[in-house]
Amino acid sequence: MPPRAPAERVIARGRGSDEDRASLAIELEAMAAALEQVASFAATAGDNDALLARALYARFATERAIERVVMSAAATLGGMSFIESPEIAYLLGATRALAFHPPSRAAAAGPIARYLAGGPLIL
């Protein structure tokens, strides 16, 4: 079950406020747009450092967006949904897996900061 599924459950069940439901959709659409932008940039990029930087920005933003969406959707669905559906508990754990995929945010922070200051992006 992808991260989108809990948000779809919240929307389909009319749980939470309009703002809650809209926020989930906005997070997911922004995440998708960032990933699509990197993919379109990759097709024309001549600057590998710029492409890697954009990919890392999108990756770390996506990681955080997934965390926020799944946590918010699980909370909005409520405790009974968590108890009744092992999928929600699974997603809460599984969506953290991206944090363990290299490079870690901590390992990339220094190289990204140096790149932003005009240096090469060397991981």
mmCIF file of C-alpha atoms in Angstrom:
data_model
loop_
_atom_site.group_PDB
_atom_site.id
_atom_site.type_symbol
_atom_site.label_atom_id
_atom_site.label_comp_id
_atom_site.label_asym_id
_atom_site.label_seq_id
_atom_site.Cartn_x
_atom_site.Cartn_y
_atom_site.Cartn_z
ATOM 1 C CA MET A 1 0.000 0.000 0.000
ATOM 2 C CA PRO A 2 1.657 3.275 -1.106
ATOM 3 C CA PRO A 3 1.776 6.430 1.070
ATOM 4 C CA ARG A 4 -1.087 7.826 -0.993
ATOM 5 C CA ALA A 5 -3.462 5.089 0.268
ATOM 6 C CA PRO A 6 -3.947 6.449 3.823
ATOM 7 C CA ALA A 7 -4.704 9.899 2.393
ATOM 8 C CA GLU A 8 -7.196 8.352 -0.004
ATOM 9 C CA ARG A 9 -8.851 6.606 2.957
ATOM 10 C CA VAL A 10 -9.110 9.901 4.852
ATOM 11 C CA ILE A 11 -10.678 11.596 1.834
ATOM 12 C CA ALA A 12 -13.027 8.708 0.978
ATOM 13 C CA ARG A 13 -14.250 8.452 4.576
ATOM 14 C CA GLY A 14 -14.607 12.226 4.940
ATOM 15 C CA ARG A 15 -12.429 12.164 8.056
ATOM 16 C CA GLY A 16 -10.944 15.313 9.527
ATOM 17 C CA SER A 17 -11.669 18.823 8.348
ATOM 18 C CA ASP A 18 -11.635 20.145 4.799
ATOM 19 C CA GLU A 19 -8.246 21.635 5.629
ATOM 20 C CA ASP A 20 -6.934 18.253 6.840
ATOM 21 C CA ARG A 21 -8.010 16.514 3.641
ATOM 22 C CA ALA A 22 -6.768 19.304 1.375
ATOM 23 C CA SER A 23 -3.396 19.400 3.176
ATOM 24 C CA LEU A 24 -2.851 15.697 2.536
ATOM 25 C CA ALA A 25 -3.594 16.106 -1.172
ATOM 26 C CA ILE A 26 -1.402 19.208 -1.426
ATOM 27 C CA GLU A 27 1.558 17.399 0.181
ATOM 28 C CA LEU A 28 1.190 14.451 -2.200
ATOM 29 C CA GLU A 29 0.813 16.600 -5.304
ATOM 30 C CA ALA A 30 3.783 18.794 -4.358
ATOM 31 C CA MET A 31 5.889 15.674 -3.785
ATOM 32 C CA ALA A 32 4.893 14.262 -7.180
ATOM 33 C CA ALA A 33 5.599 17.588 -8.891
ATOM 34 C CA ALA A 34 9.076 17.775 -7.357
ATOM 35 C CA LEU A 35 9.907 14.267 -8.527
ATOM 36 C CA GLU A 36 8.539 14.949 -12.013
ATOM 37 C CA GLN A 37 10.574 18.150 -12.193
ATOM 38 C CA VAL A 38 13.774 16.237 -11.424
ATOM 39 C CA ALA A 39 12.915 13.648 -14.072
ATOM 40 C CA SER A 40 12.297 16.333 -16.715
ATOM 41 C CA PHE A 41 15.491 18.158 -15.717
ATOM 42 C CA ALA A 42 17.440 14.885 -15.999
ATOM 43 C CA ALA A 43 16.459 14.563 -19.652
ATOM 44 C CA THR A 44 18.161 17.848 -20.536
ATOM 45 C CA ALA A 45 20.769 18.309 -17.790
ATOM 46 C CA GLY A 46 24.328 18.826 -18.778
ATOM 47 C CA ASP A 47 25.438 19.724 -15.266
ATOM 48 C CA ASN A 48 25.675 16.552 -13.206
ATOM 49 C CA ASP A 49 26.142 18.445 -9.945
ATOM 50 C CA ALA A 50 22.961 20.451 -10.548
ATOM 51 C CA LEU A 51 21.057 17.276 -11.405
ATOM 52 C CA LEU A 52 22.340 15.481 -8.294
ATOM 53 C CA ALA A 53 21.508 18.492 -6.124
ATOM 54 C CA ARG A 54 17.950 18.636 -7.464
ATOM 55 C CA ALA A 55 17.561 14.888 -7.000
ATOM 56 C CA LEU A 56 18.735 15.159 -3.387
ATOM 57 C CA TYR A 57 16.450 18.114 -2.682
ATOM 58 C CA ALA A 58 13.493 16.174 -4.079
ATOM 59 C CA ARG A 59 14.484 12.995 -2.278
ATOM 60 C CA PHE A 60 14.772 14.634 1.155
ATOM 61 C CA ALA A 61 11.612 16.712 0.616
ATOM 62 C CA THR A 62 9.767 13.576 -0.480
ATOM 63 C CA GLU A 63 11.012 11.665 2.550
ATOM 64 C CA ARG A 64 9.623 14.347 4.874
ATOM 65 C CA ALA A 65 6.379 14.669 2.906
ATOM 66 C CA ILE A 66 5.776 10.921 3.124
ATOM 67 C CA GLU A 67 6.338 11.048 6.886
ATOM 68 C CA ARG A 68 3.921 13.955 7.301
ATOM 69 C CA VAL A 69 1.224 12.491 5.065
ATOM 70 C CA VAL A 70 1.255 9.023 6.600
ATOM 71 C CA MET A 71 1.416 10.316 10.188
ATOM 72 C CA SER A 72 -1.317 12.875 9.591
ATOM 73 C CA ALA A 73 -3.549 10.412 7.736
ATOM 74 C CA ALA A 74 -3.113 7.769 10.445
ATOM 75 C CA ALA A 75 -3.978 10.301 13.144
ATOM 76 C CA THR A 76 -6.969 11.587 11.189
ATOM 77 C CA LEU A 77 -8.252 8.065 10.548
ATOM 78 C CA GLY A 78 -8.138 7.496 14.285
ATOM 79 C CA GLY A 79 -7.176 4.754 16.675
ATOM 80 C CA MET A 80 -9.820 2.289 15.544
ATOM 81 C CA SER A 81 -8.487 2.326 11.980
ATOM 82 C CA PHE A 82 -5.029 1.663 13.367
ATOM 83 C CA ILE A 83 -6.337 -1.266 15.417
ATOM 84 C CA GLU A 84 -8.560 -2.668 12.642
ATOM 85 C CA SER A 85 -6.043 -2.401 9.799
ATOM 86 C CA PRO A 86 -2.504 -3.767 10.067
ATOM 87 C CA GLU A 87 -1.769 -1.843 6.870
ATOM 88 C CA ILE A 88 -1.693 1.456 8.760
ATOM 89 C CA ALA A 89 0.845 0.170 11.280
ATOM 90 C CA TYR A 90 2.871 -1.315 8.441
ATOM 91 C CA LEU A 91 2.927 1.996 6.590
ATOM 92 C CA LEU A 92 3.999 3.909 9.663
ATOM 93 C CA GLY A 93 7.088 1.693 9.844
ATOM 94 C CA ALA A 94 7.709 1.143 6.143
ATOM 95 C CA THR A 95 7.667 4.816 5.250
ATOM 96 C CA ARG A 96 10.683 5.325 7.498
ATOM 97 C CA ALA A 97 12.788 2.997 5.309
ATOM 98 C CA LEU A 98 13.746 5.814 2.939
ATOM 99 C CA ALA A 99 15.633 7.464 5.807
ATOM 100 C CA PHE A 100 18.026 4.510 5.806
ATOM 101 C CA HIS A 101 18.785 4.679 2.071
ATOM 102 C CA PRO A 102 22.131 6.301 1.356
ATOM 103 C CA PRO A 103 23.057 9.026 1.375
ATOM 104 C CA SER A 104 21.612 9.955 4.718
ATOM 105 C CA ARG A 105 20.440 13.495 5.311
ATOM 106 C CA ALA A 106 23.344 14.002 7.743
ATOM 107 C CA ALA A 107 25.914 12.670 5.270
ATOM 108 C CA ALA A 108 24.557 14.846 2.451
ATOM 109 C CA ALA A 109 24.239 18.056 4.485
ATOM 110 C CA GLY A 110 27.902 19.094 4.250
ATOM 111 C CA PRO A 111 28.268 18.404 0.517
ATOM 112 C CA ILE A 112 24.972 20.191 -0.207
ATOM 113 C CA ALA A 113 26.027 23.205 1.878
ATOM 114 C CA ARG A 114 29.359 23.373 0.025
ATOM 115 C CA TYR A 115 27.530 23.089 -3.315
ATOM 116 C CA LEU A 116 25.171 25.909 -2.338
ATOM 117 C CA ALA A 117 28.244 28.020 -1.536
ATOM 118 C CA GLY A 118 29.566 27.445 -5.081
ATOM 119 C CA GLY A 119 31.629 24.287 -4.690
ATOM 120 C CA PRO A 120 31.267 20.944 -6.427
ATOM 121 C CA LEU A 121 28.758 18.418 -5.092
ATOM 122 C CA ILE A 122 30.871 15.535 -3.883
ATOM 123 C CA LEU A 123 29.191 12.931 -1.690
#
